Coordinates of C-alpha atoms in Angstrom, one line a residue:
Chain A
X27 CA 97.0 84.4 121.0
X28 CA 97.4 80.9 119.7
X29 CA 100.6 79.0 119.0
X30 CA 100.3 77.2 115.7
X31 CA 102.5 74.4 114.2
X32 CA 102.5 73.3 110.5
X33 CA 103.7 69.8 109.9
X34 CA 105.5 69.7 106.5
X35 CA 106.1 66.0 105.8
X36 CA 106.7 63.5 103.0
X37 CA 104.2 60.6 102.7
X38 CA 104.9 56.9 102.6
X39 CA 102.9 54.2 100.8
X40 CA 101.8 52.4 103.9
X41 CA 99.0 54.1 105.9
X42 CA 100.2 52.8 109.3
X43 CA 103.7 54.0 109.0
X44 CA 102.4 57.3 107.6
X45 CA 100.2 57.9 110.6
X46 CA 103.0 56.9 112.9
X47 CA 105.2 59.5 111.3
X48 CA 102.6 62.2 111.6
X49 CA 102.1 61.2 115.2
X50 CA 105.7 61.7 116.0
X51 CA 105.8 65.1 114.4
X52 CA 102.5 66.2 116.1
X53 CA 103.9 65.1 119.5
X54 CA 107.1 67.0 118.9
X55 CA 105.0 70.1 117.9
X56 CA 102.9 69.8 121.1
X57 CA 106.0 69.4 123.2
X58 CA 107.1 72.8 121.8
X59 CA 103.9 74.3 123.0
X60 CA 101.7 74.2 119.9
X61 CA 98.0 74.5 120.6
X62 CA 96.9 74.2 116.9
X63 CA 98.6 71.7 114.7
X64 CA 97.9 71.3 110.9
X65 CA 98.8 68.4 108.6
X66 CA 99.1 68.5 104.8
X67 CA 96.3 67.4 102.5
X68 CA 95.6 63.6 102.4
X69 CA 98.5 62.9 104.7
X70 CA 97.6 59.3 105.4
X71 CA 98.8 58.0 102.0
X72 CA 100.8 59.0 99.0
X73 CA 99.0 61.3 96.6
X74 CA 97.0 58.7 94.7
X75 CA 95.3 61.2 92.3
X76 CA 98.4 61.0 90.0
X77 CA 96.3 58.4 88.1
X78 CA 92.7 57.2 87.8
X79 CA 92.6 53.7 89.5
X80 CA 89.4 52.3 91.1
X81 CA 91.6 50.4 93.6
X82 CA 92.5 53.6 95.3
X83 CA 88.9 53.9 96.6
X84 CA 90.1 51.3 99.2
X85 CA 92.0 54.0 100.9
X86 CA 88.8 55.9 101.8
X87 CA 87.1 55.7 105.2
X88 CA 83.9 57.0 106.7
X89 CA 84.1 60.0 109.1
X90 CA 84.0 59.4 112.0
X91 CA 86.0 56.2 111.3
X92 CA 89.1 54.4 112.5
X93 CA 91.6 57.0 111.3
X94 CA 89.7 60.0 112.5
X95 CA 89.4 58.2 115.8
X96 CA 93.1 57.7 116.3
X97 CA 93.8 61.3 115.6
X98 CA 90.9 62.3 117.9
X99 CA 92.5 60.3 120.6
X100 CA 95.8 61.9 120.0
X101 CA 94.3 65.5 120.1
X102 CA 92.7 64.6 123.4
X103 CA 95.8 63.1 124.9
X104 CA 97.9 66.1 123.9
X105 CA 95.1 68.7 124.5
X106 CA 95.7 70.3 121.2
X107 CA 93.4 71.3 118.3
X108 CA 94.4 69.2 115.3
X109 CA 93.6 69.7 111.6
X110 CA 93.7 66.5 109.6
X111 CA 92.8 65.7 106.0
X112 CA 91.1 62.4 105.0
X113 CA 89.8 60.6 101.9
X114 CA 86.1 60.3 103.0
X115 CA 83.9 57.5 102.0
X116 CA 80.3 58.8 102.4
X117 CA 78.7 55.7 100.8
X118 CA 79.5 53.3 98.0
X119 CA 80.3 55.5 95.0
X120 CA 80.4 58.8 96.9
X121 CA 83.7 60.2 98.1
X122 CA 85.0 63.5 99.3
X123 CA 88.3 65.2 100.0
X124 CA 87.6 66.2 103.5
X125 CA 89.4 68.1 106.3
X126 CA 88.5 67.8 109.9
X127 CA 89.2 69.9 113.0
X128 CA 89.6 67.8 116.2
X129 CA 89.3 69.8 119.3
X130 CA 91.2 69.5 122.5
X131 CA 88.7 67.1 124.0
X132 CA 89.0 64.8 121.0
X133 CA 85.6 65.8 119.6
X134 CA 85.1 66.7 115.9
X135 CA 84.7 70.5 116.0
X136 CA 83.7 70.5 112.3
X137 CA 84.6 69.3 108.8
X138 CA 85.0 70.8 105.4
X139 CA 84.5 69.0 102.2
X140 CA 86.8 70.4 99.5
X141 CA 84.6 72.6 97.3
X142 CA 86.8 73.4 94.3
X143 CA 88.1 70.2 92.8
X144 CA 91.0 70.4 90.4
X145 CA 91.6 68.1 87.5
X146 CA 94.7 68.3 85.4
X147 CA 97.4 65.9 84.4
X148 CA 98.8 64.2 87.6
X149 CA 96.0 65.7 89.7
X150 CA 92.9 63.7 88.6
X151 CA 90.8 64.7 91.5
X152 CA 87.5 64.9 89.7
X153 CA 87.6 61.1 89.3
X154 CA 87.9 60.6 93.0
X155 CA 86.1 63.4 94.8
X156 CA 82.5 64.7 94.6
X157 CA 82.7 68.5 95.1
X158 CA 81.8 69.4 98.7
X159 CA 78.2 70.1 99.6
X160 CA 78.8 71.8 103.0
X161 CA 79.7 75.1 101.5
X162 CA 82.3 77.5 102.9
X163 CA 81.7 77.7 106.7
X164 CA 84.2 78.6 109.3
X165 CA 84.5 76.1 112.2
X166 CA 84.2 77.1 115.9
X167 CA 87.0 75.6 118.0
X168 CA 88.4 76.3 121.4
X169 CA 91.2 78.3 119.8
X170 CA 89.0 80.4 117.6
X171 CA 86.8 80.4 114.5
X172 CA 88.8 78.8 111.7
X173 CA 88.4 79.1 108.0
X174 CA 89.4 75.7 106.8
X175 CA 89.8 75.2 103.1
X176 CA 91.8 72.7 101.0
X177 CA 94.5 73.1 98.3
X178 CA 92.8 74.1 95.0
X179 CA 90.7 76.5 97.0
X180 CA 93.9 78.5 97.4
X181 CA 93.4 79.9 93.9
X182 CA 89.9 81.3 94.5
X183 CA 89.6 84.6 96.3
X184 CA 85.9 83.8 96.6
X185 CA 86.4 81.1 99.2
X186 CA 88.7 83.2 101.4
X187 CA 86.2 86.1 101.3
X188 CA 83.3 83.9 102.2
X189 CA 85.1 82.7 105.2
X190 CA 86.0 86.2 106.3
X191 CA 82.4 87.4 105.8
X192 CA 81.4 84.7 108.3
X193 CA 83.8 85.8 110.9
X194 CA 86.7 83.4 110.3
X195 CA 89.8 84.5 112.3
X196 CA 92.3 82.6 110.3
X197 CA 92.5 80.7 106.9
X198 CA 94.0 77.2 106.8
X199 CA 95.0 75.4 103.7
X200 CA 96.2 71.7 103.9
X201 CA 97.8 71.2 100.5
X202 CA 99.5 68.8 98.1
X203 CA 101.1 70.7 95.3
X204 CA 104.3 70.2 93.4
X205 CA 106.3 71.1 90.4
X206 CA 106.3 69.2 87.1
X207 CA 109.8 67.8 86.4
X208 CA 109.5 68.5 82.6
X209 CA 108.8 72.2 83.1
X210 CA 111.7 74.7 82.9
X211 CA 113.1 75.9 86.2
X212 CA 111.7 79.3 85.3
X213 CA 108.1 77.9 84.9
X214 CA 108.5 75.9 88.1
X215 CA 109.5 78.9 90.0
X216 CA 106.7 81.0 88.5
X217 CA 104.1 78.5 89.6
X218 CA 105.5 78.2 93.1
X219 CA 105.6 81.9 93.5
X220 CA 102.1 82.3 92.2
X221 CA 100.9 79.8 94.7
X222 CA 102.5 81.8 97.6
X223 CA 101.3 85.1 96.3
X224 CA 97.7 84.0 95.7
X225 CA 97.4 83.0 99.4
X226 CA 99.3 86.0 100.8
X227 CA 96.7 88.0 98.8
X228 CA 93.8 86.3 100.7
X229 CA 95.5 87.3 103.9
X230 CA 95.7 90.9 102.6
X231 CA 92.2 91.1 101.2
X232 CA 90.7 89.9 104.4
X233 CA 93.2 90.9 107.0
X234 CA 93.5 87.4 108.2
X235 CA 96.5 85.2 109.0
X236 CA 97.0 82.3 106.6
X237 CA 98.4 78.8 107.3
X238 CA 99.4 76.8 104.3
X239 CA 100.8 73.3 104.8
X240 CA 102.2 71.3 101.9
X241 CA 103.9 67.9 101.6
X242 CA 107.4 67.4 100.2
X243 CA 109.2 64.8 98.0
X244 CA 108.6 62.8 94.9
X245 CA 106.3 59.8 95.2
X246 CA 106.1 58.5 91.6
X247 CA 108.9 58.0 89.1
X248 CA 108.9 61.2 87.0
X249 CA 105.9 62.3 89.0
X250 CA 105.4 65.8 90.5
X251 CA 107.8 66.9 93.2
X252 CA 105.9 68.3 96.1
X253 CA 107.5 71.7 96.7
X254 CA 107.0 72.2 100.5
X255 CA 107.3 75.9 101.2
X256 CA 104.6 75.6 103.8
X257 CA 104.2 79.0 105.3
X258 CA 102.5 81.3 107.8
X259 CA 101.4 84.7 106.8
X260 CA 100.2 87.6 108.9
X261 CA 97.1 89.7 108.2
X262 CA 99.0 92.0 105.9
X263 CA 100.2 89.1 103.9
X264 CA 103.6 89.3 105.5
X265 CA 105.5 86.0 105.7
X266 CA 106.1 85.1 109.3
X267 CA 107.5 81.6 108.8
X268 CA 108.4 79.6 105.7
X269 CA 109.6 76.1 105.5
X270 CA 112.1 74.6 103.0
X271 CA 111.4 73.1 99.6
X272 CA 112.5 69.6 100.5
X273 CA 112.8 69.0 104.2
X274 CA 110.5 67.4 106.7
X275 CA 110.0 70.0 109.3
X276 CA 107.7 71.8 111.7
X277 CA 107.2 75.5 111.5
X278 CA 105.6 77.4 114.4
X279 CA 104.3 80.8 115.1
X280 CA 102.4 82.6 117.8
X281 CA 99.4 84.2 116.1
X282 CA 97.7 87.3 117.6
X283 CA 94.1 87.4 116.3
X284 CA 93.6 91.0 117.6
X285 CA 95.8 92.1 114.6
X286 CA 92.9 91.6 112.3
X287 CA 90.9 94.3 114.1
X288 CA 93.9 96.6 114.0
X289 CA 94.6 96.1 110.3
X290 CA 90.9 96.5 109.3
X291 CA 91.0 100.0 110.8
X292 CA 93.7 101.1 108.4
X293 CA 92.5 99.0 105.5
X294 CA 88.7 98.9 105.9
X295 CA 88.0 96.9 102.8
X296 CA 84.8 95.3 104.2
X297 CA 83.4 98.9 104.7
X298 CA 83.8 99.7 101.0
X299 CA 82.7 96.5 99.1
X300 CA 80.2 97.5 96.4
X301 CA 77.9 94.6 97.0
X302 CA 75.1 96.0 94.9
X303 CA 77.5 95.8 91.9
X304 CA 78.8 92.3 92.6
X305 CA 75.9 90.1 91.3
X306 CA 78.0 89.0 88.3
X307 CA 80.2 87.1 90.8
X308 CA 77.6 84.4 91.0
X309 CA 77.5 83.9 87.2
X310 CA 79.6 81.4 85.4
X311 CA 80.6 84.0 82.8
X312 CA 78.9 87.2 81.8
X313 CA 78.4 86.8 78.1
Chain B
X21 CA 100.5 91.7 71.0
X22 CA 100.4 95.2 72.3
X23 CA 103.3 97.4 73.4
X24 CA 102.3 99.2 76.6
X25 CA 104.0 102.1 78.5
X26 CA 103.4 103.2 82.0
X27 CA 104.2 106.8 82.9
X28 CA 105.4 107.1 86.5
X29 CA 105.5 110.8 87.3
X30 CA 105.5 113.3 90.0
X31 CA 102.8 116.0 90.0
X32 CA 103.0 119.7 90.1
X33 CA 100.6 122.2 91.6
X34 CA 99.9 123.9 88.3
X35 CA 97.5 122.0 86.0
X36 CA 99.1 123.4 82.8
X37 CA 102.7 122.5 83.6
X38 CA 101.4 119.1 84.8
X39 CA 99.7 118.4 81.5
X40 CA 102.8 119.6 79.7
X41 CA 105.0 117.2 81.6
X42 CA 102.6 114.3 80.9
X43 CA 102.6 115.3 77.2
X44 CA 106.4 115.1 77.0
X45 CA 106.5 111.7 78.7
X46 CA 103.7 110.4 76.5
X47 CA 105.4 111.6 73.3
X48 CA 108.6 109.9 74.5
X49 CA 106.7 106.6 75.1
X50 CA 105.1 106.9 71.7
X51 CA 108.5 107.5 70.0
X52 CA 109.6 104.2 71.6
X53 CA 106.7 102.4 69.9
X54 CA 104.1 102.3 72.7
X55 CA 100.6 101.7 71.4
X56 CA 98.9 101.9 74.9
X57 CA 100.0 104.5 77.4
X58 CA 98.8 104.8 80.9
X59 CA 99.0 107.8 83.3
X60 CA 98.7 107.6 87.1
X61 CA 95.5 108.5 89.0
X62 CA 94.5 112.2 89.0
X63 CA 97.7 113.2 87.2
X64 CA 96.5 116.7 86.3
X65 CA 97.0 118.0 89.8
X66 CA 98.7 117.2 93.1
X67 CA 96.7 114.8 95.2
X68 CA 94.2 117.2 96.8
X69 CA 92.5 114.6 98.9
X70 CA 95.1 114.9 101.6
X71 CA 92.5 117.3 103.2
X72 CA 88.9 118.3 102.8
X73 CA 88.6 121.7 101.2
X74 CA 85.7 122.8 99.1
X75 CA 88.0 125.0 97.0
X76 CA 89.5 121.9 95.4
X77 CA 86.2 121.2 93.6
X78 CA 87.5 124.0 91.2
X79 CA 89.9 121.4 89.8
X80 CA 87.0 119.3 88.5
X81 CA 85.9 119.3 84.9
X82 CA 83.1 117.8 82.8
X83 CA 83.8 114.8 80.6
X84 CA 84.1 115.5 77.7
X85 CA 85.7 118.8 78.6
X86 CA 88.8 120.9 77.9
X87 CA 91.3 118.5 79.5
X88 CA 89.9 115.3 78.1
X89 CA 90.0 117.1 74.7
X90 CA 93.7 118.0 74.8
X91 CA 94.5 114.4 75.6
X92 CA 92.2 113.2 72.9
X93 CA 93.9 115.4 70.4
X94 CA 97.3 114.0 71.6
X95 CA 96.1 110.4 71.3
X96 CA 94.9 111.1 67.8
X97 CA 98.1 112.9 66.8
X98 CA 100.3 110.1 68.1
X99 CA 97.9 107.3 67.0
X100 CA 98.0 105.7 70.5
X101 CA 95.5 104.4 73.0
X102 CA 95.8 106.6 76.1
X103 CA 94.5 106.0 79.6
X104 CA 93.9 109.2 81.6
X105 CA 92.4 109.9 85.0
X106 CA 90.4 113.0 85.7
X107 CA 88.4 114.7 88.5
X108 CA 85.0 114.6 86.9
X109 CA 82.3 117.3 87.6
X110 CA 79.0 115.7 86.6
X111 CA 76.9 118.5 87.9
X112 CA 77.0 121.0 90.8
X113 CA 77.6 118.9 93.9
X114 CA 78.3 115.6 92.0
X115 CA 81.8 114.6 91.3
X116 CA 83.6 111.3 90.4
X117 CA 87.1 110.0 90.3
X118 CA 87.0 108.9 86.6
X119 CA 89.4 107.3 84.2
X120 CA 89.0 107.4 80.5
X121 CA 90.4 105.5 77.6
X122 CA 91.0 107.6 74.5
X123 CA 91.4 105.6 71.3
X124 CA 93.8 106.1 68.4
X125 CA 91.3 108.2 66.6
X126 CA 90.9 110.5 69.6
X127 CA 87.4 109.2 70.5
X128 CA 86.5 108.3 74.0
X129 CA 86.4 104.5 73.9
X130 CA 84.9 104.4 77.4
X131 CA 85.1 105.7 80.9
X132 CA 85.2 104.1 84.4
X133 CA 84.0 105.9 87.5
X134 CA 85.9 104.6 90.6
X135 CA 83.6 102.3 92.4
X136 CA 85.5 101.6 95.6
X137 CA 86.2 104.9 97.3
X138 CA 88.7 105.0 100.2
X139 CA 88.7 107.3 103.1
X140 CA 91.4 107.3 105.7
X141 CA 93.7 110.0 107.0
X142 CA 95.4 111.8 104.1
X143 CA 93.1 110.1 101.6
X144 CA 89.8 111.8 102.2
X145 CA 88.2 110.6 99.0
X146 CA 84.7 110.1 100.2
X147 CA 84.4 113.9 100.7
X148 CA 85.2 114.5 97.0
X149 CA 83.9 111.5 95.0
X150 CA 80.5 109.9 94.7
X151 CA 81.1 106.2 94.2
X152 CA 80.9 105.2 90.6
X153 CA 77.5 104.2 89.1
X154 CA 78.8 102.6 85.9
X155 CA 79.7 99.3 87.5
X156 CA 82.7 97.2 86.5
X157 CA 82.7 97.0 82.7
X158 CA 85.6 96.4 80.4
X159 CA 86.1 98.9 77.6
X160 CA 86.5 97.8 74.0
X161 CA 89.4 99.6 72.3
X162 CA 91.5 99.1 69.2
X163 CA 94.1 97.3 71.2
X164 CA 91.8 95.0 73.1
X165 CA 89.1 94.8 75.8
X166 CA 90.6 96.6 78.8
X167 CA 89.6 96.2 82.4
X168 CA 90.1 99.7 83.7
X169 CA 89.9 100.2 87.5
X170 CA 91.4 102.8 89.8
X171 CA 93.6 102.6 92.9
X172 CA 91.6 101.5 95.9
X173 CA 89.9 98.9 93.6
X174 CA 93.4 97.2 93.7
X175 CA 92.5 95.7 97.1
X176 CA 89.3 94.0 96.0
X177 CA 89.5 90.7 94.2
X178 CA 85.8 91.2 93.3
X179 CA 86.4 94.0 90.8
X180 CA 89.2 92.1 89.1
X181 CA 87.1 89.0 88.8
X182 CA 84.1 90.9 87.4
X183 CA 86.3 92.3 84.7
X184 CA 87.6 88.9 83.8
X185 CA 84.1 87.4 83.7
X186 CA 83.2 90.0 81.1
X187 CA 86.1 89.1 78.9
X188 CA 88.7 91.8 79.9
X189 CA 92.1 91.0 78.4
X190 CA 94.1 93.1 80.8
X191 CA 93.7 94.9 84.1
X192 CA 94.8 98.5 84.4
X193 CA 95.1 100.5 87.7
X194 CA 96.0 104.2 87.7
X195 CA 97.0 104.8 91.2
X196 CA 98.1 107.4 93.8
X197 CA 99.4 105.6 96.9
X198 CA 102.2 106.4 99.2
X199 CA 103.8 105.6 102.5
X200 CA 103.2 107.5 105.8
X201 CA 106.4 109.1 107.0
X202 CA 105.6 108.4 110.7
X203 CA 105.3 104.7 110.1
X204 CA 108.3 102.5 110.8
X205 CA 110.3 101.4 107.7
X206 CA 109.1 97.8 108.4
X207 CA 105.4 98.9 108.3
X208 CA 106.0 101.0 105.2
X209 CA 107.6 98.1 103.4
X210 CA 104.8 95.7 104.5
X211 CA 102.2 98.1 103.0
X212 CA 104.1 98.5 99.7
X213 CA 104.6 94.8 99.4
X214 CA 101.0 94.1 100.2
X215 CA 100.0 96.5 97.5
X216 CA 102.1 94.7 94.9
X217 CA 101.0 91.2 96.0
X218 CA 97.4 92.1 96.0
X219 CA 97.5 93.1 92.3
X220 CA 99.8 90.2 91.3
X221 CA 97.2 88.0 92.8
X222 CA 94.5 89.5 90.5
X223 CA 96.7 88.6 87.6
X224 CA 97.0 85.0 88.9
X225 CA 93.3 84.5 89.8
X226 CA 92.2 85.7 86.4
X227 CA 95.2 84.8 84.2
X228 CA 95.4 88.4 83.0
X229 CA 98.3 90.9 82.6
X230 CA 98.1 93.8 85.1
X231 CA 99.4 97.3 84.6
X232 CA 99.7 99.4 87.8
X233 CA 100.8 103.0 87.5
X234 CA 101.6 105.1 90.5
X235 CA 102.9 108.6 91.1
X236 CA 106.1 109.5 93.0
X237 CA 107.3 112.2 95.4
X238 CA 106.0 114.1 98.4
X239 CA 103.6 116.9 97.7
X240 CA 102.8 118.1 101.2
X241 CA 105.0 118.9 104.1
X242 CA 105.0 115.7 106.2
X243 CA 102.4 114.3 103.7
X244 CA 102.5 110.8 102.2
X245 CA 105.4 109.9 100.0
X246 CA 104.0 108.4 96.8
X247 CA 106.0 105.2 96.4
X248 CA 106.2 104.7 92.7
X249 CA 106.9 101.0 92.0
X250 CA 104.7 101.1 89.0
X251 CA 104.7 97.6 87.5
X252 CA 103.7 95.3 84.7
X253 CA 102.8 91.7 85.7
X254 CA 102.1 88.8 83.4
X255 CA 99.1 86.4 83.6
X256 CA 100.8 84.2 86.2
X257 CA 101.5 87.2 88.4
X258 CA 105.1 87.3 87.3
X259 CA 106.7 90.8 87.4
X260 CA 107.7 91.8 83.8
X261 CA 108.8 95.3 84.6
X262 CA 109.0 97.4 87.8
X263 CA 109.8 101.1 88.2
X264 CA 111.8 102.7 90.9
X265 CA 110.4 104.1 94.2
X266 CA 111.4 107.7 93.5
X267 CA 112.2 108.4 89.8
X268 CA 110.1 109.8 87.1
X269 CA 110.3 107.1 84.4
X270 CA 108.6 105.2 81.7
X271 CA 108.4 101.4 81.8
X272 CA 107.4 99.5 78.7
X273 CA 106.6 95.9 77.8
X274 CA 105.2 94.0 74.9
X275 CA 102.1 92.1 76.1
X276 CA 100.9 88.9 74.4
X277 CA 97.2 88.5 75.1
X278 CA 97.3 84.9 73.8
X279 CA 99.1 83.9 77.1
X280 CA 95.8 84.1 78.9
X281 CA 94.3 81.3 76.9
X282 CA 97.5 79.2 77.5
X283 CA 97.6 79.8 81.2
X284 CA 93.8 79.1 81.7
X285 CA 94.5 75.6 80.1
X286 CA 96.8 74.7 83.0
X287 CA 95.0 76.7 85.7
X288 CA 91.3 76.5 84.7
X289 CA 89.9 78.4 87.7
X290 CA 87.0 79.7 85.7
X291 CA 85.9 76.1 85.1
X292 CA 85.8 75.3 88.8
X293 CA 84.2 78.3 90.5
X294 CA 81.4 77.1 92.8
X295 CA 78.9 79.8 91.8
X296 CA 76.0 78.1 93.5
X297 CA 77.8 78.5 96.8
X298 CA 78.9 82.1 96.3
X299 CA 75.7 84.0 97.1
X300 CA 77.2 85.3 100.3
X301 CA 79.6 87.4 98.2
X302 CA 76.8 89.9 97.6
X303 CA 76.1 90.3 101.3
X304 CA 77.7 93.0 103.4
X305 CA 78.5 90.5 106.2
X306 CA 77.0 87.1 106.9
X307 CA 75.8 87.4 110.5

């Protein structure tokens, strides 16, 4: 059993005030008894990928680095496991979109470099981030083996499955996704619903709980409106908690990892995978 | 553009009356302008896999065989594409759960032998069906390239993806799934919702329309109650039509295949798959 908290927040331009805001929310979650706290994607700044601008590389930091250190210190002080998301500078000209798990003793339990990188209008991530080279590997922590992924990975059943096949006990998606103001309300709603369904389906296919943490608010004039709706799903894809579309808030849930074992007895999908017929999955297209 | 019809029906014990019932419904669908008509899984009999009984092998037939022939004749007479689902006898002691697509001229456009075979209380399919050996291959028809799968395949993102990677324009799932009367209403609902979400997610991940056709009714005392809810989803996973839980009915929808191209421009998941990091998908478990 682990008590998790998702921090759904808006982001400010200034890094310091941003980190201060996250700190306050994390402390609040810890005071409610959270043992695992998750922040949204790239929570130390506004979402800079809305345009391609070389100045934004200034926001990046090495890992470990000053920002990972202040969060490590906080995790240690509060004795919580903390999932943070940073713009990683690996060397000059080499950057990643990286999430970290900081354990209760402040150590870095592991990191994940975003593997699937999007690029579409207002999400110009291929300009900033080299696709991750650490693969899909769950991270061992003091609260369990965690399948940490990031945002765009949400759309790929492959990444969720690979985590499950390596014994992940939970899937975690820090996220920054929003609606396009010019779209019709119908289209906006379709997109948000698809985002939720896609992740609930990873829970179902793998009988794993899913934590998805999004930001809220509009950061640029006419820019995307981050749609919140952070949620916690159980291992049958059932929604356990869901946040609002537009409010800063913490959602919490006690997660029972033993449910996975129970659900896989009635839905033994891992038993029946036809792996000898799956080789096409590692092709780009079968033409 | 293709006008599709899903035949949600209950099944009778007697094969002849069963086929007659399907005939009536298919004719009705054709009279409404359906060009592609889909029947539920194993629609020629009641669902015999509720127990293991060697007598039930009598229900099986070769393909082509008398039953495939009567449906072929009907497809030809009505000039429709027809998806049927048969208990296939390949030779003595070798049986499959097989779906066929009959084209407008009555020819067999192709067949699919169920690859993922379930086996759990009241669904003893591993006793009856050898897992398919034809792989996951879309079938070329006069209304498009169709990714025909069957029931339990619904839970596996792998099969949907393999169809998409081979150019399928639509996913089709003839199904026989129901709720267990002893389960709590909450559990029953969770299972039905999971079943719907799992398939809507295949639509989303692959930007393909999905047709899912289930049967209705209770066939055995205290046996499962087939939950209907046949549905048609668009390529963003949006529900276009959904049938009731307990009524025999036809649901219809005009499907525009060009939407897939449009959706894959805004959600280009095929562009970003990290195939070089997916080799674990063809392992049973990574331990």
